[in-house]
XYZ file of C-alpha atoms in Angstrom:
269
model
C 17.065 -32.429 36.497
C 14.992 -31.508 39.585
C 11.265 -30.821 39.484
C 11.678 -27.045 39.435
C 14.018 -27.141 36.458
C 11.734 -29.581 34.674
C 8.798 -27.219 35.219
C 10.857 -24.287 33.968
C 11.909 -26.164 30.833
C 8.349 -27.303 30.175
C 7.053 -23.767 30.605
C 9.669 -22.388 28.215
C 8.822 -25.013 25.592
C 5.091 -24.319 25.963
C 5.543 -20.573 25.529
C 7.932 -21.018 22.582
C 5.541 -23.382 20.815
C 2.610 -21.009 21.348
C 4.574 -18.137 19.780
C 5.618 -20.325 16.842
C 2.014 -21.280 16.142
C 0.509 -17.827 16.642
C -0.396 -15.107 14.177
C 0.147 -11.438 14.871
C -2.140 -8.604 13.786
C -0.128 -5.620 12.551
C -2.272 -2.640 11.665
C -5.135 -4.882 10.553
C -3.019 -7.381 8.570
C -2.794 -10.878 10.066
C 0.766 -12.099 9.605
C 1.899 -15.640 10.478
C 4.791 -15.736 12.930
C 7.900 -17.725 12.159
C 9.377 -18.050 8.648
C 7.518 -16.028 5.995
C 7.650 -16.159 2.199
C 6.141 -13.134 0.498
C 5.269 -13.012 -3.220
C 4.741 -9.718 -5.043
C 4.456 -8.121 -8.457
C 7.264 -5.771 -9.501
C 7.493 -2.932 -12.039
C 10.835 -1.186 -12.515
C 12.932 0.942 -14.833
C 15.640 -0.167 -17.246
C 19.144 0.654 -16.008
C 21.926 1.440 -18.445
C 23.468 4.507 -20.066
C 21.676 7.541 -18.684
C 19.923 5.617 -15.900
C 22.181 4.453 -13.094
C 19.639 3.954 -10.306
C 17.034 1.188 -10.069
C 13.599 2.087 -8.704
C 10.063 0.798 -8.947
C 6.946 -0.389 -7.159
C 4.557 -3.317 -6.830
C 1.983 -5.138 -4.749
C 2.364 -8.048 -2.340
C -0.113 -10.731 -3.370
C 0.630 -13.621 -0.975
C 2.237 -14.397 2.351
C 3.087 -18.075 2.865
C 0.763 -18.998 0.013
C -2.234 -17.161 1.473
C -3.733 -14.291 -0.520
C -3.472 -10.869 1.120
C -7.249 -10.502 0.766
C -7.599 -13.439 3.183
C -5.249 -11.850 5.729
C -7.035 -8.503 5.991
C -10.457 -7.301 4.878
C -10.521 -4.697 2.116
C -6.798 -3.996 2.176
C -3.714 -4.014 -0.003
C -0.008 -4.303 0.819
C 2.061 -2.340 -1.695
C 5.654 -1.144 -1.864
C 8.121 1.126 -3.579
C 11.880 0.808 -3.821
C 14.742 3.004 -4.938
C 18.309 4.060 -4.305
C 19.801 0.906 -5.854
C 22.812 2.447 -7.612
C 24.628 0.594 -10.405
C 28.171 -0.327 -9.365
C 28.973 -2.677 -12.285
C 27.194 -3.423 -15.568
C 27.722 -5.953 -18.361
C 25.275 -7.453 -20.889
C 24.792 -10.431 -18.560
C 25.052 -8.940 -15.050
C 24.354 -5.782 -13.096
C 25.443 -5.082 -9.522
C 23.752 -2.561 -7.252
C 24.800 -0.857 -4.020
C 22.579 0.821 -1.416
C 18.845 0.626 -1.895
C 15.663 0.854 0.159
C 12.227 -0.793 0.074
C 9.133 0.692 1.761
C 5.903 -1.238 2.251
C 2.490 0.405 2.743
C -0.751 -1.057 4.106
C -3.845 0.534 2.557
C -7.539 0.348 3.422
C -10.591 2.096 1.964
C -9.595 4.807 -0.500
C -5.960 3.741 -0.130
C -6.839 0.269 -1.465
C -6.401 1.462 -5.049
C -3.308 -0.078 -6.662
C -4.110 -1.258 -10.210
C -1.308 -0.530 -12.705
C -3.270 -1.921 -15.647
C -6.256 0.282 -14.860
C -4.423 3.622 -14.680
C -3.094 5.951 -17.352
C 0.522 6.315 -16.216
C 3.206 5.179 -13.806
C 2.916 8.348 -11.698
C -0.612 7.285 -10.722
C 0.692 3.808 -9.921
C 3.396 5.160 -7.625
C 0.896 7.385 -5.835
C -1.403 4.396 -5.277
C 1.511 2.248 -4.073
C 2.513 4.730 -1.357
C -0.735 6.201 -0.002
C -1.284 3.738 2.840
C 0.174 3.444 6.333
C 3.946 2.967 6.338
C 4.231 -0.741 7.192
C 7.875 -1.762 6.846
C 11.126 -0.046 5.818
C 14.138 -2.004 4.555
C 17.640 -1.103 3.403
C 20.128 -3.088 1.338
C 22.545 -5.471 3.080
C 25.941 -6.344 1.573
C 26.172 -9.594 -0.408
C 29.866 -9.321 -1.317
C 33.104 -7.697 -0.208
C 32.494 -4.741 -2.531
C 29.369 -3.821 -0.571
C 26.876 -4.605 -3.333
C 23.388 -5.345 -2.015
C 21.608 -6.779 -5.079
C 22.831 -8.558 -8.228
C 20.864 -9.206 -11.404
C 21.861 -11.708 -14.091
C 20.367 -12.565 -17.463
C 20.531 -11.416 -21.086
C 20.491 -7.958 -22.667
C 21.096 -6.349 -19.277
C 21.042 -2.573 -19.707
C 18.587 -2.730 -22.619
C 14.799 -2.536 -22.751
C 14.789 -6.198 -23.817
C 16.481 -7.320 -20.588
C 15.379 -10.687 -19.197
C 16.701 -12.228 -16.014
C 16.648 -12.713 -12.288
C 18.048 -10.904 -9.293
C 18.917 -11.676 -5.682
C 20.023 -9.729 -2.651
C 19.692 -9.146 1.076
C 18.037 -6.468 3.191
C 17.838 -5.272 6.783
C 14.997 -3.597 8.611
C 15.720 0.131 8.547
C 14.483 1.260 11.945
C 14.850 4.961 11.023
C 13.451 4.713 7.492
C 16.182 7.116 6.353
C 18.938 4.867 4.963
C 20.301 4.956 1.408
C 18.373 7.990 0.226
C 15.091 6.879 1.765
C 12.818 9.771 2.773
C 10.041 7.806 4.487
C 11.193 8.562 8.027
C 10.590 6.492 11.147
C 7.331 4.963 12.298
C 6.807 1.860 10.147
C 4.399 -0.224 12.214
C 5.885 -3.675 11.462
C 9.606 -2.926 11.710
C 10.099 -4.424 15.149
C 8.238 -7.607 14.206
C 10.604 -8.220 11.271
C 13.873 -7.044 12.873
C 15.132 -10.564 13.631
C 18.638 -10.983 12.111
C 17.539 -14.434 10.976
C 19.285 -14.678 7.575
C 22.918 -15.821 7.637
C 25.107 -13.560 5.477
C 28.796 -13.714 4.539
C 29.243 -9.951 4.946
C 27.945 -7.394 7.433
C 26.538 -9.843 9.966
C 23.057 -11.360 9.834
C 20.373 -9.901 7.558
C 16.597 -9.743 7.993
C 15.445 -10.606 4.460
C 16.539 -12.609 1.445
C 15.098 -11.045 -1.722
C 14.712 -12.450 -5.235
C 13.170 -11.119 -8.426
C 12.485 -11.853 -12.082
C 12.154 -9.260 -14.831
C 11.372 -8.813 -18.518
C 9.552 -6.305 -20.739
C 6.561 -8.594 -21.356
C 4.286 -7.169 -18.645
C 5.016 -3.426 -18.737
C 1.706 -1.772 -17.723
C 2.305 1.481 -19.645
C 4.095 0.580 -22.902
C 3.714 4.091 -24.333
C 6.162 5.284 -21.632
C 8.775 2.739 -22.720
C 11.621 2.086 -23.225
C 12.801 5.014 -21.080
C 9.894 5.126 -18.632
C 10.043 4.328 -14.910
C 8.206 0.984 -15.133
C 9.196 -0.684 -18.398
C 10.277 -3.996 -16.907
C 7.946 -6.216 -14.909
C 7.911 -9.547 -13.163
C 7.758 -10.981 -9.672
C 9.519 -10.420 -6.380
C 9.796 -12.641 -3.336
C 11.099 -11.922 0.147
C 11.942 -14.468 2.842
C 12.285 -13.502 6.479
C 11.060 -14.194 9.986
C 8.214 -12.642 11.971
C 8.126 -12.393 15.757
C 5.072 -11.374 17.790
C 5.119 -8.597 20.380
C 8.863 -7.954 20.706
C 8.404 -6.258 24.100
C 6.545 -9.269 25.507
C 9.212 -11.650 24.245
C 11.938 -9.509 25.811
C 10.087 -9.506 29.135
C 9.630 -13.263 28.851
C 13.374 -13.652 28.364
C 14.113 -11.512 31.421
C 11.598 -13.483 33.433
C 13.158 -16.793 32.430
C 16.634 -15.502 33.374
C 15.369 -14.260 36.751
C 13.623 -17.565 37.447
C 16.744 -19.480 36.481
C 18.895 -17.371 38.832
C 16.393 -17.907 41.632
C 16.477 -21.673 41.134
C 20.289 -21.575 41.095
C 20.405 -19.697 44.409
C 17.999 -22.208 45.954
C 20.170 -25.055 44.721
C 23.338 -23.468 46.179
C 21.568 -22.807 49.483
C 20.721 -26.498 49.813
């Protein structure tokens, strides 16, 4: 390798390592770049006879083990989800198709999500969605039938359901997929649109999602068992964050142009 190519390779490695080690500020929230593991609370309805769509809300508490309060001052990162339609149901498993998840970043008066300090789930949902639209996701197929999320456990379809779920999701750049009404403009979409999760169906996904659920932590038991948030638990999402997509694209073009220039010089010699 000649000196020019060595310099090019060294420069590429230096830039790549600096991106991998950097954080990116998105709307006031400092997010680590590279692989991310997000932990959140989740409150959702019971699906079964008379309720064929899963929906709910919650709050992100940690990113890569760091509390949200340490990643932005006086903020909260909340979310709502919906449009997950039951495609198959047994006492031990439920399959869903479709689905969307919207995340909201709230400061000041919008930093108000506290399901155990409110009187009903309607107030919770309002508090979970009153911030800046941060990220919009849509379900990604996990099997040949097109299901996007699968829950397993015991007493599925009953208010005593206990179990876990898993699925995949893509960044929804329009915010309008699968019955979503949020619209475009989520400020972090381009940072998370990475196609970094290998999937057997539908190409690469952006997020791997898991959850747990039971009726032990329902915040408004008087609304149960038919209320909109009568199961509770935890949710986690794994994905990849990239900083400044435009800058990285320009960097790639610059590297290609430099490589072509070096090739022409080599041919000329």
